[in-house]
């Protein structure tokens, strides 16, 4: 599956954001849901693993439940 196909899918994806400023930098690990919502999993040593586990749980349960179509009333 290409990156574009992954982004267009209902899968929850693990991503990271690099923040840099005068005081230093940090890497924040997140989970990207199909509707574009980002779940911040933290920048601590546990953040990356927490994001991986959360994405696995979401993908096992059924990421389509969190897609734009799945969230409509």
PDB file of C-alpha atoms in Angstrom:
ATOM      1  CA  UNK A   1       0.000   0.000   0.000  1.00  0.00           C
ATOM      2  CA  UNK A   2       1.435   3.389  -0.997  1.00  0.00           C
ATOM      3  CA  UNK A   3       1.558   6.325   1.391  1.00  0.00           C
ATOM      4  CA  UNK A   4      -1.266   8.054  -0.494  1.00  0.00           C
ATOM      5  CA  UNK A   5      -3.437   4.943  -0.208  1.00  0.00           C
ATOM      6  CA  UNK A   6      -2.672   4.753   3.517  1.00  0.00           C
ATOM      7  CA  UNK A   7      -3.634   8.407   3.996  1.00  0.00           C
ATOM      8  CA  UNK A   8      -6.893   7.881   2.087  1.00  0.00           C
ATOM      9  CA  UNK A   9      -7.761   4.726   4.046  1.00  0.00           C
ATOM     10  CA  UNK A  10      -9.730   4.422   7.282  1.00  0.00           C
ATOM     11  CA  UNK A  11      -6.640   3.166   9.133  1.00  0.00           C
ATOM     12  CA  UNK A  12      -5.350   4.975  12.193  1.00  0.00           C
ATOM     13  CA  UNK A  13      -1.755   6.008  11.466  1.00  0.00           C
ATOM     14  CA  UNK A  14       1.143   6.794  13.795  1.00  0.00           C
ATOM     15  CA  UNK A  15       2.850  10.104  13.071  1.00  0.00           C
ATOM     16  CA  UNK A  16       5.164  12.520  14.804  1.00  0.00           C
ATOM     17  CA  UNK A  17       5.541  16.257  15.035  1.00  0.00           C
ATOM     18  CA  UNK A  18       8.848  17.955  15.615  1.00  0.00           C
ATOM     19  CA  UNK A  19       8.678  21.172  17.607  1.00  0.00           C
ATOM     20  CA  UNK A  20      11.669  23.504  17.678  1.00  0.00           C
ATOM     21  CA  UNK A  21      12.018  26.808  19.503  1.00  0.00           C
ATOM     22  CA  UNK A  22      14.627  28.917  21.257  1.00  0.00           C
ATOM     23  CA  UNK A  23      14.378  26.804  24.406  1.00  0.00           C
ATOM     24  CA  UNK A  24      14.982  23.510  22.578  1.00  0.00           C
ATOM     25  CA  UNK A  25      13.009  20.914  20.699  1.00  0.00           C
ATOM     26  CA  UNK A  26      10.735  17.967  21.194  1.00  0.00           C
ATOM     27  CA  UNK A  27       9.203  15.153  19.175  1.00  0.00           C
ATOM     28  CA  UNK A  28       5.524  14.558  19.898  1.00  0.00           C
ATOM     29  CA  UNK A  29       4.040  11.225  18.823  1.00  0.00           C
ATOM     30  CA  UNK A  30       0.437  11.169  17.634  1.00  0.00           C
ATOM     31  CA  UNK A  31      -2.248   8.993  16.088  1.00  0.00           C
ATOM     32  CA  UNK A  32      -3.941  10.344  12.957  1.00  0.00           C
ATOM     33  CA  UNK A  33      -7.550   9.208  12.562  1.00  0.00           C
ATOM     34  CA  UNK A  34      -9.370   8.869   9.244  1.00  0.00           C
ATOM     35  CA  UNK A  35     -11.317  12.096   9.816  1.00  0.00           C
ATOM     36  CA  UNK A  36      -8.091  14.078  10.300  1.00  0.00           C
ATOM     37  CA  UNK A  37      -8.281  14.258  14.096  1.00  0.00           C
ATOM     38  CA  UNK A  38      -4.905  13.977  15.851  1.00  0.00           C
ATOM     39  CA  UNK A  39      -4.546  12.284  19.229  1.00  0.00           C
ATOM     40  CA  UNK A  40      -1.468  13.522  21.089  1.00  0.00           C
ATOM     41  CA  UNK A  41       0.316  10.638  22.807  1.00  0.00           C
ATOM     42  CA  UNK A  42       3.079  12.699  24.380  1.00  0.00           C
ATOM     43  CA  UNK A  43       6.737  13.449  23.951  1.00  0.00           C
ATOM     44  CA  UNK A  44       8.026  11.296  26.782  1.00  0.00           C
ATOM     45  CA  UNK A  45       9.885   8.052  26.265  1.00  0.00           C
ATOM     46  CA  UNK A  46       6.529   6.268  26.236  1.00  0.00           C
ATOM     47  CA  UNK A  47       4.879   8.468  23.595  1.00  0.00           C
ATOM     48  CA  UNK A  48       5.940   6.487  20.533  1.00  0.00           C
ATOM     49  CA  UNK A  49       4.945   3.114  21.957  1.00  0.00           C
ATOM     50  CA  UNK A  50       1.680   4.573  23.314  1.00  0.00           C
ATOM     51  CA  UNK A  51       0.834   5.862  19.812  1.00  0.00           C
ATOM     52  CA  UNK A  52       1.643   2.476  18.228  1.00  0.00           C
ATOM     53  CA  UNK A  53      -0.529   0.588  20.725  1.00  0.00           C
ATOM     54  CA  UNK A  54      -3.418   3.037  20.375  1.00  0.00           C
ATOM     55  CA  UNK A  55      -3.317   2.820  16.556  1.00  0.00           C
ATOM     56  CA  UNK A  56      -3.276  -1.006  16.773  1.00  0.00           C
ATOM     57  CA  UNK A  57      -6.307  -1.008  19.079  1.00  0.00           C
ATOM     58  CA  UNK A  58      -8.240   1.358  16.812  1.00  0.00           C
ATOM     59  CA  UNK A  59      -7.361  -0.645  13.692  1.00  0.00           C
ATOM     60  CA  UNK A  60      -8.357  -3.956  15.336  1.00  0.00           C
ATOM     61  CA  UNK A  61     -11.755  -2.663  16.491  1.00  0.00           C
ATOM     62  CA  UNK A  62     -12.555  -1.166  13.134  1.00  0.00           C
ATOM     63  CA  UNK A  63     -11.167   2.167  12.048  1.00  0.00           C
ATOM     64  CA  UNK A  64     -14.189   2.710   9.797  1.00  0.00           C
ATOM     65  CA  UNK A  65     -16.184   3.495  12.952  1.00  0.00           C
ATOM     66  CA  UNK A  66     -14.035   6.632  13.302  1.00  0.00           C
ATOM     67  CA  UNK A  67     -14.182   7.659   9.628  1.00  0.00           C
ATOM     68  CA  UNK A  68     -16.177  10.682   8.480  1.00  0.00           C
ATOM     69  CA  UNK A  69     -18.995   8.431   7.279  1.00  0.00           C
ATOM     70  CA  UNK A  70     -18.970   6.388  10.499  1.00  0.00           C
ATOM     71  CA  UNK A  71     -19.310   9.503  12.659  1.00  0.00           C
ATOM     72  CA  UNK A  72     -22.319  10.961  10.870  1.00  0.00           C
ATOM     73  CA  UNK A  73     -25.551  10.986  12.889  1.00  0.00           C
TER      74      UNK A  73
END
